[in-house]
Coordinates of N, CA and C in Angstrom, one line a residue:
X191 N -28.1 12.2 -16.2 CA -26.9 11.6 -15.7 C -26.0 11.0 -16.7
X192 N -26.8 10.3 -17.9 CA -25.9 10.3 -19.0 C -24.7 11.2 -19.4
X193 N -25.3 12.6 -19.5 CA -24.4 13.4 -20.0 C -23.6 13.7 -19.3
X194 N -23.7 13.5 -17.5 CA -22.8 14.0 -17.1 C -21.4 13.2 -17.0
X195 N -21.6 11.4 -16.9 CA -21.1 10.7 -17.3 C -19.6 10.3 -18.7
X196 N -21.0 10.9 -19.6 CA -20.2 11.1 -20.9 C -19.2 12.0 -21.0
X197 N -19.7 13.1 -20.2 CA -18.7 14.4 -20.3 C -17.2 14.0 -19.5
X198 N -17.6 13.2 -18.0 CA -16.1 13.0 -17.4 C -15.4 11.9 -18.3
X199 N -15.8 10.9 -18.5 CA -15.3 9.6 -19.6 C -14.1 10.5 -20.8
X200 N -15.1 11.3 -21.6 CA -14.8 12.4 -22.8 C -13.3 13.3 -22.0
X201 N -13.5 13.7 -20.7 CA -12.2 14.6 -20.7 C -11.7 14.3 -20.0
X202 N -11.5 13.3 -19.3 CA -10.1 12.0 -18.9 C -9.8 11.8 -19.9
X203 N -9.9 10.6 -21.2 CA -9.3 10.5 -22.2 C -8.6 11.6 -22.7
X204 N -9.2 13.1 -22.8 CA -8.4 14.1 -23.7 C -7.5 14.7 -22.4
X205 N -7.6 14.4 -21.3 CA -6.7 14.9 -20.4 C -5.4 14.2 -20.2
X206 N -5.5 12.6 -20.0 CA -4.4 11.2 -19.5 C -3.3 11.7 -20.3
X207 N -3.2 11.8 -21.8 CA -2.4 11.6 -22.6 C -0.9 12.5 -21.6
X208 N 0.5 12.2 -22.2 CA 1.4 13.0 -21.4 C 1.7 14.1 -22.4
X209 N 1.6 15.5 -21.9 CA 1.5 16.5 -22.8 C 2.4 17.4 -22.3
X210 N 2.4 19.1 -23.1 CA 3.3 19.3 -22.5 C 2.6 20.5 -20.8
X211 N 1.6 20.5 -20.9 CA 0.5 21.5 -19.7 C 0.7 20.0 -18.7
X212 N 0.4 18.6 -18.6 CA 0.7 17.9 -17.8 C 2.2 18.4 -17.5
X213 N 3.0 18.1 -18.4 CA 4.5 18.0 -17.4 C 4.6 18.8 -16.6
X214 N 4.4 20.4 -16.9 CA 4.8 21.8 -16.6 C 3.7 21.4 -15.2
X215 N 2.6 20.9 -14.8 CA 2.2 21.1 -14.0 C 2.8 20.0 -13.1
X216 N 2.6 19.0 -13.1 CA 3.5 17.9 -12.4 C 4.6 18.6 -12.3
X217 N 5.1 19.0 -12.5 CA 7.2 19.3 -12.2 C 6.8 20.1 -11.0
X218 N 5.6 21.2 -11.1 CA 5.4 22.8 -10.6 C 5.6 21.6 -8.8
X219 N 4.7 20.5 -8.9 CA 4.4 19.9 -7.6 C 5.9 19.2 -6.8
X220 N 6.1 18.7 -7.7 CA 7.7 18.2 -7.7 C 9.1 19.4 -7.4
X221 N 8.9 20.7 -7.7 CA 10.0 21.5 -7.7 C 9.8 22.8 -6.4
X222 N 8.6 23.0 -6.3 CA 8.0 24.0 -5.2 C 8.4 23.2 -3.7
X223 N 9.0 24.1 -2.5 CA 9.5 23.4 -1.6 C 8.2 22.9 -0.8
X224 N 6.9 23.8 -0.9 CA 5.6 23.4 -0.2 C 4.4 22.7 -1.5
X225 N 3.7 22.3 -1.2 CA 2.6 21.4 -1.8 C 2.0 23.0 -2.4
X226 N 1.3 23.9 -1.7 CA 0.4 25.6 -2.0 C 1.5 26.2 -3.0
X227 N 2.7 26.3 -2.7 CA 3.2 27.0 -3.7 C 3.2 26.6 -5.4
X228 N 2.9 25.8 -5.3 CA 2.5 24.8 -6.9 C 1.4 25.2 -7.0
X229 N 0.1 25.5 -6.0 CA -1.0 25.6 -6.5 C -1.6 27.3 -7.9
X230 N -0.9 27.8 -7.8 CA -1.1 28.9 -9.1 C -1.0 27.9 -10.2
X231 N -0.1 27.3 -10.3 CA -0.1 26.4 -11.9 C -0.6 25.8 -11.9
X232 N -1.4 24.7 -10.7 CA -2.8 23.9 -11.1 C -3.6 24.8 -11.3
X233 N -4.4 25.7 -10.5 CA -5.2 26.9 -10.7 C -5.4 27.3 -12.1
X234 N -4.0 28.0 -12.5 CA -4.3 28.4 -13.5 C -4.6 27.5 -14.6
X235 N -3.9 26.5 -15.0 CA -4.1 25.6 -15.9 C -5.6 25.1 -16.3
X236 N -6.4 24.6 -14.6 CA -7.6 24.7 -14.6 C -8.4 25.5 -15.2
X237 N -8.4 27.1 -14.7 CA -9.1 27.9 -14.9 C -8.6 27.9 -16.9
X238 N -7.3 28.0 -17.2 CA -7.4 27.8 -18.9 C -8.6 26.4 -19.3
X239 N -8.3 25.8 -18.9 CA -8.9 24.3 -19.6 C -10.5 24.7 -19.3
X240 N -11.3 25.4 -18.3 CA -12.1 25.9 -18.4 C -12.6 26.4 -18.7
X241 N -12.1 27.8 -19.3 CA -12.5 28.7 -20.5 C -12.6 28.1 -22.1
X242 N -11.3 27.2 -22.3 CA -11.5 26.4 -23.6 C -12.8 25.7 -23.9
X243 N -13.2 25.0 -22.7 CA -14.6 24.1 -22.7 C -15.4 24.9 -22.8
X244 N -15.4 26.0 -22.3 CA -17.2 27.0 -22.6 C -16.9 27.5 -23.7
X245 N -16.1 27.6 -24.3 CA -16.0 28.1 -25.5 C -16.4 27.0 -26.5
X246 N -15.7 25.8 -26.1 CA -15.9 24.9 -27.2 C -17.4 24.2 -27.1
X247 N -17.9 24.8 -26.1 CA -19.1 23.9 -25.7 C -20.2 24.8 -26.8
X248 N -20.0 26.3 -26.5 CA -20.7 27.4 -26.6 C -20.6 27.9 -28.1
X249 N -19.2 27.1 -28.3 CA -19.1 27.0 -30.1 C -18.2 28.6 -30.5
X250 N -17.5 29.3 -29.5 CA -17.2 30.7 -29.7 C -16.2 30.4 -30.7
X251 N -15.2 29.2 -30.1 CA -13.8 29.0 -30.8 C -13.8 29.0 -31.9
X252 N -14.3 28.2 -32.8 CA -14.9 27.6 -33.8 C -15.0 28.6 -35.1
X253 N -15.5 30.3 -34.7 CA -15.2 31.4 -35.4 C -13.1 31.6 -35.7
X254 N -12.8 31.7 -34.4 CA -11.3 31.7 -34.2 C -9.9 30.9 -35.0
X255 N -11.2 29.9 -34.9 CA -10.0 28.9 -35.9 C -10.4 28.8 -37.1
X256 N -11.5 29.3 -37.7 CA -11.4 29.5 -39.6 C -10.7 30.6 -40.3
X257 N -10.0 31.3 -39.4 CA -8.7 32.0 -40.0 C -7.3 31.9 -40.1
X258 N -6.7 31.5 -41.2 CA -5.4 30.7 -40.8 C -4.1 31.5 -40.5
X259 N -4.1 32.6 -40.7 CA -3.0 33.7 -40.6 C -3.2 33.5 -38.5
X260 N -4.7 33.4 -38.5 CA -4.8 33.4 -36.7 C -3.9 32.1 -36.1
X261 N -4.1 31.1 -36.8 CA -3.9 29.7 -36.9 C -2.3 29.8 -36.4
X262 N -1.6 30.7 -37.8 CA -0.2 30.2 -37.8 C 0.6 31.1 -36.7
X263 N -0.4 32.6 -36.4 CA 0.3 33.1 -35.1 C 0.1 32.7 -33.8
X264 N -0.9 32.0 -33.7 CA -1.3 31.3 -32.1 C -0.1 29.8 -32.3
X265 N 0.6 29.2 -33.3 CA 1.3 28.0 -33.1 C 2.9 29.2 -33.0
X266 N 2.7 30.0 -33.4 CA 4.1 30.7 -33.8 C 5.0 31.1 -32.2
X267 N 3.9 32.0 -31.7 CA 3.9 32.2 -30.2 C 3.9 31.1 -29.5
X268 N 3.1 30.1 -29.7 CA 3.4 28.9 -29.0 C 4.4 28.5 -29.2
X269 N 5.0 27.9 -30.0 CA 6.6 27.5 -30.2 C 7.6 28.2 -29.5
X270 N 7.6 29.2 -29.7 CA 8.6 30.4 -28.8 C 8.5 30.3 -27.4
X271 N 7.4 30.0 -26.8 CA 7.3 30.0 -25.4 C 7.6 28.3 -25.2
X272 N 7.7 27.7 -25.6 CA 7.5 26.5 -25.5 C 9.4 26.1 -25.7
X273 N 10.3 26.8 -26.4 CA 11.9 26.8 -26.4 C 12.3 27.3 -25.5
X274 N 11.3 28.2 -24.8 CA 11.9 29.5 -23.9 C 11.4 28.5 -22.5
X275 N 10.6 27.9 -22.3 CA 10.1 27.4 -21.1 C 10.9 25.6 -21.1
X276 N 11.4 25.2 -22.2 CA 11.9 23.9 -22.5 C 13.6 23.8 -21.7
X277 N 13.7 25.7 -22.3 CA 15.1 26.0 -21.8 C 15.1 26.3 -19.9
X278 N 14.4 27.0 -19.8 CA 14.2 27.2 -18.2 C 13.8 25.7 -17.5
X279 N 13.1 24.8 -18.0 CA 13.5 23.7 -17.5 C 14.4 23.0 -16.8
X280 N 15.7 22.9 -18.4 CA 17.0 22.1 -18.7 C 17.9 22.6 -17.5
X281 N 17.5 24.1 -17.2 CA 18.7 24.8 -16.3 C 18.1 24.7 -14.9
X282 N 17.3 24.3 -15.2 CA 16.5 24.7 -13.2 C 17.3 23.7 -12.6
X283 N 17.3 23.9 -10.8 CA 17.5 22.8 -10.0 C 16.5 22.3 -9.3
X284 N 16.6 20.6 -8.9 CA 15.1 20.5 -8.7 C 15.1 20.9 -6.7
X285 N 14.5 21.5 -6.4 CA 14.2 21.7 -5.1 C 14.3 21.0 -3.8
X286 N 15.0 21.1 -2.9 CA 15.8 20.0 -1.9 C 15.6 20.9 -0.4
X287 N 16.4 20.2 0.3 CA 16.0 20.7 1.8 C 17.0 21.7 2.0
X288 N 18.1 21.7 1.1 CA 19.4 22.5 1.2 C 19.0 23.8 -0.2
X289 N 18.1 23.7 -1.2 CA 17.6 24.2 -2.5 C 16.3 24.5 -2.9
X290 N 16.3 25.5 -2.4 CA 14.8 26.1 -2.6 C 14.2 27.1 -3.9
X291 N 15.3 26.6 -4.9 CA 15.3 27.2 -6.3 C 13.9 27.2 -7.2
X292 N 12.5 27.6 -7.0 CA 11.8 27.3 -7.7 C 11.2 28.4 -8.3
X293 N 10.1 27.7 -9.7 CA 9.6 29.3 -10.3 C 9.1 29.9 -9.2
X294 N 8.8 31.3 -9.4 CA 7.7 32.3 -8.6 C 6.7 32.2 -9.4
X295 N 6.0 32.9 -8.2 CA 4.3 32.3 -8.8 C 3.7 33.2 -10.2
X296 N 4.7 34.3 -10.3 CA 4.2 35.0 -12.2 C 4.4 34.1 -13.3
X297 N 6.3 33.3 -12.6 CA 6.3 32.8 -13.6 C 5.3 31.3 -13.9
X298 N 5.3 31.3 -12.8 CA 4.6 29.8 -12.6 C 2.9 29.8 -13.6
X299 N 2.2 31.4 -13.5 CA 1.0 31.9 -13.7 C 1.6 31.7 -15.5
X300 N 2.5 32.4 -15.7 CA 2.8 33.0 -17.6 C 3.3 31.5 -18.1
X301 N 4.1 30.3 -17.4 CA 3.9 29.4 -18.0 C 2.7 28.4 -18.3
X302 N 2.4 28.6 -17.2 CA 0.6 27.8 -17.2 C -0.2 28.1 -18.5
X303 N -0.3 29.7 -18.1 CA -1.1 30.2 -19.7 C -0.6 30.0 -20.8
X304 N 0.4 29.7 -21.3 CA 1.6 29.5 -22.2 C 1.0 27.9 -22.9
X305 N 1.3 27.3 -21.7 CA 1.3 25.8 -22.3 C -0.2 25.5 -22.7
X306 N -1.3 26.0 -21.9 CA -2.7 26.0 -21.9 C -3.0 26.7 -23.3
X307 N -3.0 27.7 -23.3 CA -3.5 28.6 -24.1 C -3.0 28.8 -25.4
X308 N -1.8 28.6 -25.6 CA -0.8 28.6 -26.8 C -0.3 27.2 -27.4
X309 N -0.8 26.1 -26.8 CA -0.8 25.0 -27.4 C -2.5 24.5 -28.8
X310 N -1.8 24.9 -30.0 CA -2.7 24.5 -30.8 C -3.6 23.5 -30.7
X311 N -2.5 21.9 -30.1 CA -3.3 20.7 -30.4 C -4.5 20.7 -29.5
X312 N -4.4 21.2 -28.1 CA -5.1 21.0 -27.4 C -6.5 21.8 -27.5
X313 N -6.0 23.2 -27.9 CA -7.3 24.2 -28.7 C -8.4 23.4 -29.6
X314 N -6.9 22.1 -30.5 CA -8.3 21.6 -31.7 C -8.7 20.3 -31.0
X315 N -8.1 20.0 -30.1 CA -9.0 18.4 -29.1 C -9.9 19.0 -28.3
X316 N -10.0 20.2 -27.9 CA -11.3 20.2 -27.4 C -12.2 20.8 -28.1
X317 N -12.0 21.7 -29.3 CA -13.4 21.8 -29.7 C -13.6 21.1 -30.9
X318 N -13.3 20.2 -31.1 CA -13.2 19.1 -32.2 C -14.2 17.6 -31.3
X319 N -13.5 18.0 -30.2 CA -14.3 16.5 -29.2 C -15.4 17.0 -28.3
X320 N -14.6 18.0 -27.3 CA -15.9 18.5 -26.6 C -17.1 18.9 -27.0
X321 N -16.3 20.1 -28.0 CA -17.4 21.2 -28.6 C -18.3 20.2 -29.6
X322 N -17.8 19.3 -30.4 CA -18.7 18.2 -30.9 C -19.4 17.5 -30.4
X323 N -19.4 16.9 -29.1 CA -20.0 16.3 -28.6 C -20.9 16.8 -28.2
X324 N -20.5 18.1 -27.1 CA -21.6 19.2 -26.5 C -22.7 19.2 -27.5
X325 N -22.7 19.0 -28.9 CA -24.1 19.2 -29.9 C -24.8 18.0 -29.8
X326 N -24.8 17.4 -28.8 CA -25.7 15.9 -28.6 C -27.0 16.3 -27.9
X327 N -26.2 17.7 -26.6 CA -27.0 17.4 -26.0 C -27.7 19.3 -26.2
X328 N -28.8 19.1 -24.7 CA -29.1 20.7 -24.9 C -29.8 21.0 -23.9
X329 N -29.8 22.3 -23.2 CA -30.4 22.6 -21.7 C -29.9 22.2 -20.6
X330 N -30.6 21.3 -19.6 CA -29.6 20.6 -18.5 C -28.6 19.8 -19.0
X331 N -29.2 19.3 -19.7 CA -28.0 17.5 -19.7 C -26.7 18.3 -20.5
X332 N -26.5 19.1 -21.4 CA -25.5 20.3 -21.7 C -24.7 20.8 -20.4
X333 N -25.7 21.8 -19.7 CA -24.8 22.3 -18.6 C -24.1 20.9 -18.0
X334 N -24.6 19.5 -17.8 CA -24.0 18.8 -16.3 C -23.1 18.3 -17.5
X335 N -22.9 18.1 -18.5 CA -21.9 17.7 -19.7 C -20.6 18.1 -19.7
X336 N -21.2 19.5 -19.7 CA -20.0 20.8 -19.7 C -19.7 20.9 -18.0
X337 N -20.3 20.6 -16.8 CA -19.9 20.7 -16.1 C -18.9 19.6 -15.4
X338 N -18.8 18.1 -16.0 CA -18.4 17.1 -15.4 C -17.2 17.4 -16.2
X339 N -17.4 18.1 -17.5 CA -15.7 18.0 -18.0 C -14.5 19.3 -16.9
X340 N -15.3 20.1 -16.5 CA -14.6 21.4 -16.2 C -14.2 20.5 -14.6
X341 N -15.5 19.8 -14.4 CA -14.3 18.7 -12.9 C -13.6 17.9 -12.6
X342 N -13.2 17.4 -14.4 CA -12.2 16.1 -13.9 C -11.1 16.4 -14.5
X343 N -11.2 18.4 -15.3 CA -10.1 19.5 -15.2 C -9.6 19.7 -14.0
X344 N -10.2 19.7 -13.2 CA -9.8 21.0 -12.1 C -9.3 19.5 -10.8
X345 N -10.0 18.3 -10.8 CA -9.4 17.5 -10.1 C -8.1 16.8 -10.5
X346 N -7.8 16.6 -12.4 CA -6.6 16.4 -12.8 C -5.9 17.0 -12.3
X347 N -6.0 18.3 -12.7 CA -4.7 19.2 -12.0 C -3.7 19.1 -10.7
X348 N -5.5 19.0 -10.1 CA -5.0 19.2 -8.3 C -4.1 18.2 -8.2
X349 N -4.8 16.7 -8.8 CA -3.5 15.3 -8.4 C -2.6 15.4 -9.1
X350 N -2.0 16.1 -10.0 CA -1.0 16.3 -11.1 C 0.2 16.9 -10.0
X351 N -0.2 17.8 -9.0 CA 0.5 18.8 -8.4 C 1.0 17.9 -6.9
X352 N -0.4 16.8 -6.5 CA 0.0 16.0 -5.3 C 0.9 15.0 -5.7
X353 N 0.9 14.2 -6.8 CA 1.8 13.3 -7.2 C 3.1 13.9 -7.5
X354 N 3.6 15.1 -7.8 CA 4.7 15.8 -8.3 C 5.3 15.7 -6.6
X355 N 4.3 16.1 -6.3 CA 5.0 16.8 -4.0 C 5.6 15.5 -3.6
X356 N 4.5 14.1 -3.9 CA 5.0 12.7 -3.9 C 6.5 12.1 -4.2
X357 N 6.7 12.4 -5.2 CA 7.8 12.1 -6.0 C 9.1 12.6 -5.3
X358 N 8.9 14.1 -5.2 CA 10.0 14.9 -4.0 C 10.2 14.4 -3.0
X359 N 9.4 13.9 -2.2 CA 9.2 13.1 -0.6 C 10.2 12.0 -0.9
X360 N 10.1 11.1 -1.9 CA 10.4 10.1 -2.3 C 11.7 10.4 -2.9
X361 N 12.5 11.2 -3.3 CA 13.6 11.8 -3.6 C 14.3 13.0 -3.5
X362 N 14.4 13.1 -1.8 CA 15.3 14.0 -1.5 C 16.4 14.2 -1.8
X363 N 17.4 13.6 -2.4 CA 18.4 14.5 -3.0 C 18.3 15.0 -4.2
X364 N 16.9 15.2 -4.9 CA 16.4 15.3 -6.6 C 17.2 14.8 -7.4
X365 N 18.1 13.9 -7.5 CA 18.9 13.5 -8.4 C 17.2 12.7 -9.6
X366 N 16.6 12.5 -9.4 CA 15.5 11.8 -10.0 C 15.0 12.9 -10.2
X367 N 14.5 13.9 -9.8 CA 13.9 14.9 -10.3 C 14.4 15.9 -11.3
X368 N 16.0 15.8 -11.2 CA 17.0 16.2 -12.1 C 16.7 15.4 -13.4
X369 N 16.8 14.6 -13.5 CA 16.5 13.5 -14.4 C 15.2 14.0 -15.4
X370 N 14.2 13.9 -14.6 CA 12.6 14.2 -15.0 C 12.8 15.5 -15.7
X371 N 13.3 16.5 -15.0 CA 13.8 18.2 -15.2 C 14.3 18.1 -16.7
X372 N 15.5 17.0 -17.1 CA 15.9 17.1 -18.2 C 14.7 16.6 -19.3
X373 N 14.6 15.5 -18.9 CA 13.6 14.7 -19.5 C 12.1 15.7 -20.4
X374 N 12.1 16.3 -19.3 CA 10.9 17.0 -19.7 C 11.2 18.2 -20.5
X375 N 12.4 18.7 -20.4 CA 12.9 19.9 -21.3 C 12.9 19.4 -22.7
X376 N 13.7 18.1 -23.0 CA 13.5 17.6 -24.4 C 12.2 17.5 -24.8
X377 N 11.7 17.0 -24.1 CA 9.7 16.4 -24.7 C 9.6 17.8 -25.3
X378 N 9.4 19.1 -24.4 CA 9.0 20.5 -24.3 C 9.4 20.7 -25.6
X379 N 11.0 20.4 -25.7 CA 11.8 21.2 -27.0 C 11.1 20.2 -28.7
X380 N 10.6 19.1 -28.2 CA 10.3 18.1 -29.3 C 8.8 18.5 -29.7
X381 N 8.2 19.0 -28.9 CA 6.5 19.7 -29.1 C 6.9 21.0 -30.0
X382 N 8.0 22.0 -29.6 CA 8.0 22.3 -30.4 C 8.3 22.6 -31.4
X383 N 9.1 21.3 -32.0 CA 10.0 21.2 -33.2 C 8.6 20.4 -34.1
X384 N 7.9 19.7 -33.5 CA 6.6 18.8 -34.1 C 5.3 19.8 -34.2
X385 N 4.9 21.3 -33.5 CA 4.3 22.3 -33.7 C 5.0 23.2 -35.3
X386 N 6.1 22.5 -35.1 CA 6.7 24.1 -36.2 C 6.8 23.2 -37.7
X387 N 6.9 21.9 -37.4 CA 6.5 21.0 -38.6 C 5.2 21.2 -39.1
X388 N 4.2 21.4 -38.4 CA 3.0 21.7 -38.8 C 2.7 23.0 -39.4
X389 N 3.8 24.5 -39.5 CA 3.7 25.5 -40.0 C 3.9 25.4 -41.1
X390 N 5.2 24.3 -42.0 CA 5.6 24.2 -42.9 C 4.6 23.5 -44.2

């Protein structure tokens, strides 16, 4: 029970922080005119944050990142998707009773993986924290370790997506979600001006 403990405690803290896989998923809840239509970008985001943990748990990653040529194209790609999705932000409208302008669910699927998968920092916070940690334990208390983190993934998400639907309820004309829309395009474009500092 310890471990499984330790493991939700361990990935709330690496989850809370405002990043840029939180915004993109919060907005998806906030801009979709139905609550389901958001759900591919929780989904998916989950299902990434998932795979990172058995990896980092299982130690696979850990080969992946002692190559730095790999290093500087997984931040390179990241950056680019991260201007390209910063910009689709700035220009969106946020979704109203009269404006039903939101991503579709490919794009909703290619940003998810984007921000998940192509974000460096989050590649080295979990196998730097989880995957470190994971070496405490071994057998069960491992699996319920690795298992409590992959649930307070997949329940982040889901309320990431209900609090975004919240916010819409709460601001039907989106003039506030307009706001947020901008808001979050800068953070987006600032991640990856603070990723591309790290190439140099």
């Amino acid at each position: 029970m310890e471990a499984f403990l330790h493991g939700m405690i361990l990935a709330f803290g690496l989850i809370l922080p405002l990043g840029v896989q939180n915004v993109f998923v919060f907005s998806q809840g906030a801009t979709q005119p139905r609550l389901v239509r958001a759900l591919p970008a929780s989904i998916t985001a989950a299902i990434c944050d998932t795979l990172l943990i058995l990896l980092a748990v299982f130690g696979l990653s850990l080969i992946v990142l002692q190559f730095e040529w790999l290093r500087i194209a997984l931040m390179t790609v990241g950056i680019l998707f991260l201007l390209y999705m910063g910009y689709t932000i700035w220009r969106s409208n946020p979704a109203t009773a009269d404006n039903n302008e939101a991503l579709p669910i490919k794009k909703q699927i290619l940003f998810a993986l984007s921000v998940s998968l192509l974000n460096p920092h989050a590649i080295l916070d979990t196998i730097g924290v989880i995957g470190t940690s994971a070496l405490k334990y071994s057998g069960t208390e491992q699996i319920l370790f690795t298992a409590a983190c992959v649930l307070i993934s997949w329940l982040w998400f889901l309320g990431l997506i209900i609090a975004g639907a919240s916010l819409k309820r709460l601001d039907s004309s989106g003039k506030l979600m307009n706001i947020f829309n901008k808001c979050s395009a800068i953070f987006i474009w600032a991640t990856a001006l603070y990723l591309f500092s790290g190439i140099l």
